[in-house]
Amino acid sequence: MNIINVFTVGAILGLLISGGAAFYYYRKRNLEKFFNQIYQEAKRVPRQKKNSFLLLMFKESLSASLKKSNAASFSNKLQNPKYLEFQLLQMSNILKDSSKVQDKLTKRSLTLLKDYQTWEKAKMAKDTKVVQDKAS
């Protein structure tokens, strides 16, 4: 009876560890895909508005995932220049003083923005290294 309990606990621990590893792998892979999409979208935005635009994109993508709404409404909002300009202004105010933020969604968006910025720096460093290796 004691050996059966040991095997059961071992099997459960093995399943938990493999489930956690699979979750981490898929989360990292999906985040990489998401960052690549955001990177492509951010190329079309002027440099002075880039961080505000990125924060807006992260905030809207998080709110869309919570609402499970269609993506067409978000793209329609982005087509409206007044809405977009107002949101970018609001995001720039948040970026200037992020200590006043109390909204959970905005805090998660700011965290995602910081993660994206570190990912982007690593991507740029990797790209320059590849170019230098090809030049050598």
Short mmCIF file of N, CA and C in Angstrom, two decimals:
data_model
loop_
_atom_site.label_atom_id
_atom_site.label_comp_id
_atom_site.label_asym_id
_atom_site.label_seq_id
_atom_site.Cartn_x
_atom_site.Cartn_y
_atom_site.Cartn_z
N MET A 1 0.82 -1.20 0.00
CA MET A 1 0.00 0.00 0.00
C MET A 1 0.86 1.26 0.00
N ASN A 2 1.99 1.20 0.68
CA ASN A 2 2.88 2.35 0.78
C ASN A 2 3.51 2.67 -0.58
N ILE A 3 3.86 1.65 -1.34
CA ILE A 3 4.48 1.86 -2.66
C ILE A 3 3.47 2.47 -3.61
N ILE A 4 2.22 2.09 -3.53
CA ILE A 4 1.18 2.64 -4.40
C ILE A 4 1.01 4.14 -4.13
N ASN A 5 1.06 4.54 -2.86
CA ASN A 5 0.95 5.96 -2.52
C ASN A 5 2.15 6.74 -3.06
N VAL A 6 3.34 6.17 -3.00
CA VAL A 6 4.54 6.83 -3.49
C VAL A 6 4.44 7.01 -5.01
N PHE A 7 4.01 5.97 -5.71
CA PHE A 7 3.85 6.07 -7.17
C PHE A 7 2.76 7.08 -7.55
N THR A 8 1.68 7.11 -6.79
CA THR A 8 0.59 8.05 -7.07
C THR A 8 1.07 9.49 -6.89
N VAL A 9 1.76 9.75 -5.80
CA VAL A 9 2.28 11.09 -5.55
C VAL A 9 3.31 11.46 -6.60
N GLY A 10 4.16 10.51 -6.97
CA GLY A 10 5.15 10.76 -8.02
C GLY A 10 4.51 11.06 -9.35
N ALA A 11 3.46 10.31 -9.70
CA ALA A 11 2.76 10.55 -10.97
C ALA A 11 2.09 11.92 -10.97
N ILE A 12 1.47 12.28 -9.87
CA ILE A 12 0.80 13.58 -9.78
C ILE A 12 1.83 14.71 -9.88
N LEU A 13 2.95 14.57 -9.19
CA LEU A 13 4.00 15.59 -9.26
C LEU A 13 4.57 15.68 -10.68
N GLY A 14 4.77 14.55 -11.32
CA GLY A 14 5.26 14.55 -12.71
C GLY A 14 4.29 15.25 -13.64
N LEU A 15 3.00 15.00 -13.49
CA LEU A 15 1.99 15.67 -14.31
C LEU A 15 1.95 17.16 -14.05
N LEU A 16 2.05 17.56 -12.80
CA LEU A 16 2.06 18.99 -12.47
C LEU A 16 3.27 19.70 -13.06
N ILE A 17 4.43 19.08 -12.95
CA ILE A 17 5.65 19.69 -13.48
C ILE A 17 5.60 19.77 -15.00
N SER A 18 5.16 18.70 -15.65
CA SER A 18 5.07 18.75 -17.11
C SER A 18 3.99 19.71 -17.58
N GLY A 19 2.89 19.80 -16.85
CA GLY A 19 1.84 20.79 -17.19
C GLY A 19 2.35 22.21 -17.03
N GLY A 20 3.10 22.47 -15.98
CA GLY A 20 3.68 23.80 -15.78
C GLY A 20 4.68 24.15 -16.86
N ALA A 21 5.49 23.19 -17.25
CA ALA A 21 6.47 23.43 -18.32
C ALA A 21 5.78 23.70 -19.64
N ALA A 22 4.72 22.95 -19.94
CA ALA A 22 3.97 23.16 -21.19
C ALA A 22 3.30 24.53 -21.17
N PHE A 23 2.72 24.90 -20.03
CA PHE A 23 2.09 26.21 -19.91
C PHE A 23 3.10 27.32 -20.13
N TYR A 24 4.28 27.22 -19.54
CA TYR A 24 5.32 28.22 -19.69
C TYR A 24 5.77 28.31 -21.14
N TYR A 25 5.95 27.17 -21.80
CA TYR A 25 6.40 27.14 -23.19
C TYR A 25 5.38 27.82 -24.10
N TYR A 26 4.11 27.45 -23.98
CA TYR A 26 3.09 28.03 -24.86
C TYR A 26 2.86 29.50 -24.57
N ARG A 27 2.95 29.87 -23.32
CA ARG A 27 2.80 31.29 -22.96
C ARG A 27 3.93 32.11 -23.56
N LYS A 28 5.15 31.61 -23.45
CA LYS A 28 6.30 32.31 -24.00
C LYS A 28 6.21 32.41 -25.52
N ARG A 29 5.78 31.32 -26.17
CA ARG A 29 5.66 31.32 -27.62
C ARG A 29 4.57 32.29 -28.09
N ASN A 30 3.44 32.31 -27.42
CA ASN A 30 2.37 33.23 -27.80
C ASN A 30 2.75 34.68 -27.53
N LEU A 31 3.48 34.92 -26.46
CA LEU A 31 3.93 36.27 -26.17
C LEU A 31 4.93 36.74 -27.22
N GLU A 32 5.76 35.84 -27.69
CA GLU A 32 6.72 36.16 -28.76
C GLU A 32 5.98 36.53 -30.04
N LYS A 33 4.97 35.77 -30.39
CA LYS A 33 4.16 36.08 -31.58
C LYS A 33 3.48 37.43 -31.43
N PHE A 34 2.92 37.68 -30.25
CA PHE A 34 2.23 38.93 -29.99
C PHE A 34 3.19 40.11 -30.10
N PHE A 35 4.38 39.98 -29.52
CA PHE A 35 5.37 41.05 -29.60
C PHE A 35 5.82 41.30 -31.04
N ASN A 36 5.94 40.25 -31.82
CA ASN A 36 6.30 40.44 -33.23
C ASN A 36 5.22 41.20 -33.98
N GLN A 37 3.96 40.90 -33.70
CA GLN A 37 2.86 41.63 -34.34
C GLN A 37 2.87 43.10 -33.93
N ILE A 38 3.07 43.35 -32.66
CA ILE A 38 3.11 44.72 -32.16
C ILE A 38 4.30 45.46 -32.76
N TYR A 39 5.42 44.77 -32.91
CA TYR A 39 6.62 45.37 -33.50
C TYR A 39 6.34 45.83 -34.92
N GLN A 40 5.65 45.02 -35.69
CA GLN A 40 5.30 45.39 -37.06
C GLN A 40 4.34 46.58 -37.09
N GLU A 41 3.38 46.62 -36.19
CA GLU A 41 2.44 47.73 -36.13
C GLU A 41 3.12 49.03 -35.69
N ALA A 42 4.08 48.91 -34.78
CA ALA A 42 4.75 50.09 -34.23
C ALA A 42 5.66 50.77 -35.24
N LYS A 43 6.02 50.06 -36.32
CA LYS A 43 6.87 50.67 -37.34
C LYS A 43 6.16 51.80 -38.07
N ARG A 44 4.84 51.78 -38.07
CA ARG A 44 4.07 52.79 -38.80
C ARG A 44 3.78 54.04 -37.99
N VAL A 45 4.21 54.06 -36.74
CA VAL A 45 3.90 55.17 -35.84
C VAL A 45 5.13 56.05 -35.70
N PRO A 46 4.96 57.39 -35.66
CA PRO A 46 6.11 58.28 -35.43
C PRO A 46 6.79 57.99 -34.09
N ARG A 47 8.09 58.23 -34.03
CA ARG A 47 8.86 57.89 -32.84
C ARG A 47 8.36 58.58 -31.57
N GLN A 48 7.93 59.83 -31.68
CA GLN A 48 7.52 60.55 -30.47
C GLN A 48 6.22 60.00 -29.89
N LYS A 49 5.44 59.29 -30.69
CA LYS A 49 4.18 58.72 -30.21
C LYS A 49 4.25 57.21 -30.02
N LYS A 50 5.42 56.65 -30.19
CA LYS A 50 5.55 55.20 -30.19
C LYS A 50 5.16 54.57 -28.86
N ASN A 51 5.69 55.07 -27.76
CA ASN A 51 5.39 54.47 -26.46
C ASN A 51 3.92 54.61 -26.10
N SER A 52 3.33 55.74 -26.42
CA SER A 52 1.91 55.93 -26.15
C SER A 52 1.08 54.96 -26.98
N PHE A 53 1.47 54.79 -28.24
CA PHE A 53 0.77 53.86 -29.11
C PHE A 53 0.90 52.43 -28.62
N LEU A 54 2.10 52.06 -28.18
CA LEU A 54 2.31 50.71 -27.66
C LEU A 54 1.47 50.46 -26.42
N LEU A 55 1.43 51.43 -25.53
CA LEU A 55 0.62 51.28 -24.33
C LEU A 55 -0.86 51.15 -24.69
N LEU A 56 -1.30 51.93 -25.66
CA LEU A 56 -2.69 51.83 -26.13
C LEU A 56 -2.96 50.45 -26.71
N MET A 57 -2.05 49.94 -27.50
CA MET A 57 -2.23 48.61 -28.11
C MET A 57 -2.30 47.53 -27.03
N PHE A 58 -1.42 47.61 -26.04
CA PHE A 58 -1.44 46.61 -24.98
C PHE A 58 -2.72 46.71 -24.15
N LYS A 59 -3.12 47.93 -23.86
CA LYS A 59 -4.34 48.11 -23.07
C LYS A 59 -5.56 47.60 -23.83
N GLU A 60 -5.66 47.93 -25.10
CA GLU A 60 -6.80 47.49 -25.89
C GLU A 60 -6.79 45.97 -26.10
N SER A 61 -5.62 45.40 -26.27
CA SER A 61 -5.58 43.95 -26.46
C SER A 61 -5.95 43.22 -25.17
N LEU A 62 -5.54 43.75 -24.02
CA LEU A 62 -5.93 43.14 -22.75
C LEU A 62 -7.42 43.30 -22.49
N SER A 63 -7.96 44.47 -22.80
CA SER A 63 -9.39 44.67 -22.57
C SER A 63 -10.21 43.85 -23.55
N ALA A 64 -9.73 43.67 -24.77
CA ALA A 64 -10.44 42.84 -25.74
C ALA A 64 -10.43 41.39 -25.31
N SER A 65 -9.33 40.94 -24.71
CA SER A 65 -9.29 39.56 -24.27
C SER A 65 -10.20 39.34 -23.07
N LEU A 66 -10.41 40.38 -22.26
CA LEU A 66 -11.32 40.25 -21.13
C LEU A 66 -12.78 40.27 -21.59
N LYS A 67 -13.07 41.10 -22.57
CA LYS A 67 -14.44 41.23 -23.06
C LYS A 67 -14.81 40.14 -24.06
N LYS A 68 -13.81 39.54 -24.67
CA LYS A 68 -14.01 38.55 -25.73
C LYS A 68 -14.81 39.13 -26.89
N SER A 69 -14.59 40.39 -27.15
CA SER A 69 -15.30 41.05 -28.24
C SER A 69 -14.57 40.84 -29.55
N ASN A 70 -15.21 41.26 -30.62
CA ASN A 70 -14.59 41.08 -31.92
C ASN A 70 -13.52 42.13 -32.16
N ALA A 71 -12.59 41.81 -33.02
CA ALA A 71 -11.47 42.70 -33.31
C ALA A 71 -11.88 43.84 -34.23
N ALA A 72 -13.02 43.70 -34.88
CA ALA A 72 -13.46 44.74 -35.81
C ALA A 72 -13.77 46.04 -35.08
N SER A 73 -14.31 45.96 -33.87
CA SER A 73 -14.62 47.18 -33.14
C SER A 73 -13.35 47.95 -32.79
N PHE A 74 -12.30 47.22 -32.45
CA PHE A 74 -11.03 47.88 -32.12
C PHE A 74 -10.43 48.53 -33.36
N SER A 75 -10.47 47.86 -34.48
CA SER A 75 -9.92 48.44 -35.70
C SER A 75 -10.74 49.64 -36.15
N ASN A 76 -12.05 49.61 -35.91
CA ASN A 76 -12.89 50.77 -36.23
C ASN A 76 -12.54 51.96 -35.34
N LYS A 77 -12.24 51.69 -34.08
CA LYS A 77 -11.83 52.76 -33.18
C LYS A 77 -10.52 53.39 -33.64
N LEU A 78 -9.60 52.56 -34.11
CA LEU A 78 -8.30 53.08 -34.56
C LEU A 78 -8.42 53.89 -35.84
N GLN A 79 -9.47 53.68 -36.61
CA GLN A 79 -9.68 54.45 -37.83
C GLN A 79 -10.19 55.85 -37.55
N ASN A 80 -10.75 56.05 -36.35
CA ASN A 80 -11.25 57.37 -35.97
C ASN A 80 -10.09 58.21 -35.44
N PRO A 81 -9.67 59.25 -36.16
CA PRO A 81 -8.50 60.03 -35.72
C PRO A 81 -8.70 60.77 -34.40
N LYS A 82 -9.92 61.23 -34.14
CA LYS A 82 -10.16 61.95 -32.88
C LYS A 82 -10.02 61.00 -31.69
N TYR A 83 -10.60 59.83 -31.82
CA TYR A 83 -10.49 58.84 -30.75
C TYR A 83 -9.03 58.45 -30.53
N LEU A 84 -8.34 58.20 -31.61
CA LEU A 84 -6.94 57.79 -31.51
C LEU A 84 -6.08 58.87 -30.88
N GLU A 85 -6.28 60.12 -31.29
CA GLU A 85 -5.49 61.23 -30.74
C GLU A 85 -5.78 61.42 -29.25
N PHE A 86 -7.05 61.29 -28.87
CA PHE A 86 -7.41 61.42 -27.46
C PHE A 86 -6.79 60.30 -26.63
N GLN A 87 -6.84 59.09 -27.14
CA GLN A 87 -6.28 57.96 -26.41
C GLN A 87 -4.75 58.06 -26.30
N LEU A 88 -4.11 58.52 -27.36
CA LEU A 88 -2.65 58.69 -27.31
C LEU A 88 -2.25 59.76 -26.31
N LEU A 89 -3.05 60.82 -26.22
CA LEU A 89 -2.79 61.86 -25.24
C LEU A 89 -2.96 61.31 -23.82
N GLN A 90 -3.99 60.53 -23.63
CA GLN A 90 -4.22 59.92 -22.32
C GLN A 90 -3.08 58.95 -21.96
N MET A 91 -2.63 58.18 -22.93
CA MET A 91 -1.54 57.23 -22.68
C MET A 91 -0.23 57.96 -22.38
N SER A 92 0.01 59.09 -23.04
CA SER A 92 1.24 59.84 -22.76
C SER A 92 1.20 60.42 -21.35
N ASN A 93 0.02 60.83 -20.88
CA ASN A 93 -0.12 61.30 -19.50
C ASN A 93 0.15 60.17 -18.51
N ILE A 94 -0.31 58.98 -18.83
CA ILE A 94 -0.06 57.83 -17.97
C ILE A 94 1.44 57.52 -17.94
N LEU A 95 2.09 57.60 -19.09
CA LEU A 95 3.52 57.30 -19.14
C LEU A 95 4.35 58.34 -18.40
N LYS A 96 3.89 59.60 -18.39
CA LYS A 96 4.64 60.64 -17.68
C LYS A 96 4.64 60.39 -16.18
N ASP A 97 3.48 59.97 -15.64
CA ASP A 97 3.40 59.71 -14.20
C ASP A 97 2.60 58.43 -13.99
N SER A 98 3.31 57.32 -14.00
CA SER A 98 2.64 56.03 -13.86
C SER A 98 2.33 55.67 -12.41
N SER A 99 2.79 56.47 -11.47
CA SER A 99 2.52 56.18 -10.06
C SER A 99 1.06 56.45 -9.68
N LYS A 100 0.37 57.27 -10.46
CA LYS A 100 -1.01 57.61 -10.16
C LYS A 100 -2.01 56.58 -10.70
N VAL A 101 -1.52 55.62 -11.45
CA VAL A 101 -2.40 54.63 -12.07
C VAL A 101 -2.95 53.69 -11.02
N GLN A 102 -4.28 53.54 -11.01
CA GLN A 102 -4.91 52.64 -10.07
C GLN A 102 -5.69 51.53 -10.77
N ASP A 103 -5.89 51.67 -12.05
CA ASP A 103 -6.61 50.68 -12.82
C ASP A 103 -5.75 49.43 -13.01
N LYS A 104 -6.31 48.27 -12.72
CA LYS A 104 -5.56 47.03 -12.82
C LYS A 104 -5.15 46.72 -14.26
N LEU A 105 -6.04 47.03 -15.18
CA LEU A 105 -5.76 46.78 -16.60
C LEU A 105 -4.61 47.65 -17.09
N THR A 106 -4.58 48.89 -16.67
CA THR A 106 -3.51 49.79 -17.08
C THR A 106 -2.18 49.37 -16.45
N LYS A 107 -2.21 48.90 -15.22
CA LYS A 107 -0.98 48.42 -14.58
C LYS A 107 -0.43 47.21 -15.32
N ARG A 108 -1.30 46.31 -15.73
CA ARG A 108 -0.86 45.15 -16.50
C ARG A 108 -0.32 45.58 -17.85
N SER A 109 -0.94 46.60 -18.44
CA SER A 109 -0.47 47.12 -19.72
C SER A 109 0.92 47.74 -19.59
N LEU A 110 1.14 48.46 -18.50
CA LEU A 110 2.46 49.04 -18.27
C LEU A 110 3.51 47.95 -18.07
N THR A 111 3.16 46.89 -17.37
CA THR A 111 4.08 45.77 -17.19
C THR A 111 4.39 45.12 -18.53
N LEU A 112 3.37 44.96 -19.35
CA LEU A 112 3.56 44.38 -20.68
C LEU A 112 4.42 45.28 -21.55
N LEU A 113 4.26 46.60 -21.40
CA LEU A 113 5.09 47.55 -22.15
C LEU A 113 6.56 47.42 -21.75
N LYS A 114 6.82 47.29 -20.47
CA LYS A 114 8.21 47.12 -20.01
C LYS A 114 8.80 45.82 -20.54
N ASP A 115 8.00 44.75 -20.51
CA ASP A 115 8.46 43.48 -21.06
C ASP A 115 8.74 43.60 -22.55
N TYR A 116 7.88 44.32 -23.25
CA TYR A 116 8.07 44.51 -24.69
C TYR A 116 9.35 45.29 -24.96
N GLN A 117 9.60 46.32 -24.18
CA GLN A 117 10.79 47.13 -24.40
C GLN A 117 12.07 46.32 -24.18
N THR A 118 12.08 45.45 -23.18
CA THR A 118 13.25 44.59 -23.00
C THR A 118 13.36 43.58 -24.14
N TRP A 119 12.23 43.06 -24.60
CA TRP A 119 12.24 42.13 -25.74
C TRP A 119 12.75 42.83 -26.99
N GLU A 120 12.32 44.09 -27.19
CA GLU A 120 12.74 44.83 -28.38
C GLU A 120 14.25 45.11 -28.35
N LYS A 121 14.77 45.45 -27.18
CA LYS A 121 16.22 45.67 -27.06
C LYS A 121 16.99 44.39 -27.38
N ALA A 122 16.50 43.27 -26.87
CA ALA A 122 17.16 42.00 -27.15
C ALA A 122 17.06 41.66 -28.64
N LYS A 123 15.93 41.95 -29.26
CA LYS A 123 15.76 41.69 -30.68
C LYS A 123 16.70 42.55 -31.50
N MET A 124 16.82 43.83 -31.15
CA MET A 124 17.72 44.73 -31.86
C MET A 124 19.17 44.27 -31.72
N ALA A 125 19.55 43.86 -30.51
CA ALA A 125 20.92 43.38 -30.30
C ALA A 125 21.18 42.12 -31.12
N LYS A 126 20.20 41.23 -31.16
CA LYS A 126 20.36 40.01 -31.94
C LYS A 126 20.44 40.31 -33.43
N ASP A 127 19.62 41.25 -33.90
CA ASP A 127 19.64 41.63 -35.32
C ASP A 127 20.98 42.26 -35.71
N THR A 128 21.50 43.14 -34.87
CA THR A 128 22.79 43.77 -35.18
C THR A 128 23.91 42.74 -35.15
N LYS A 129 23.80 41.77 -34.25
CA LYS A 129 24.82 40.72 -34.19
C LYS A 129 24.78 39.87 -35.47
N VAL A 130 23.59 39.57 -35.95
CA VAL A 130 23.45 38.80 -37.19
C VAL A 130 24.04 39.57 -38.36
N VAL A 131 23.78 40.87 -38.42
CA VAL A 131 24.31 41.70 -39.51
C VAL A 131 25.83 41.76 -39.42
N GLN A 132 26.38 41.89 -38.22
CA GLN A 132 27.82 41.94 -38.07
C GLN A 132 28.46 40.60 -38.43
N ASP A 133 27.80 39.51 -38.10
CA ASP A 133 28.34 38.20 -38.45
C ASP A 133 28.33 37.99 -39.96
N LYS A 134 27.31 38.50 -40.65
CA LYS A 134 27.26 38.38 -42.09
C LYS A 134 28.31 39.26 -42.76
N ALA A 135 28.60 40.41 -42.13
CA ALA A 135 29.59 41.33 -42.70
C ALA A 135 31.01 40.79 -42.54
N SER A 136 31.22 39.97 -41.52
CA SER A 136 32.57 39.44 -41.28
C SER A 136 32.96 38.38 -42.26
#
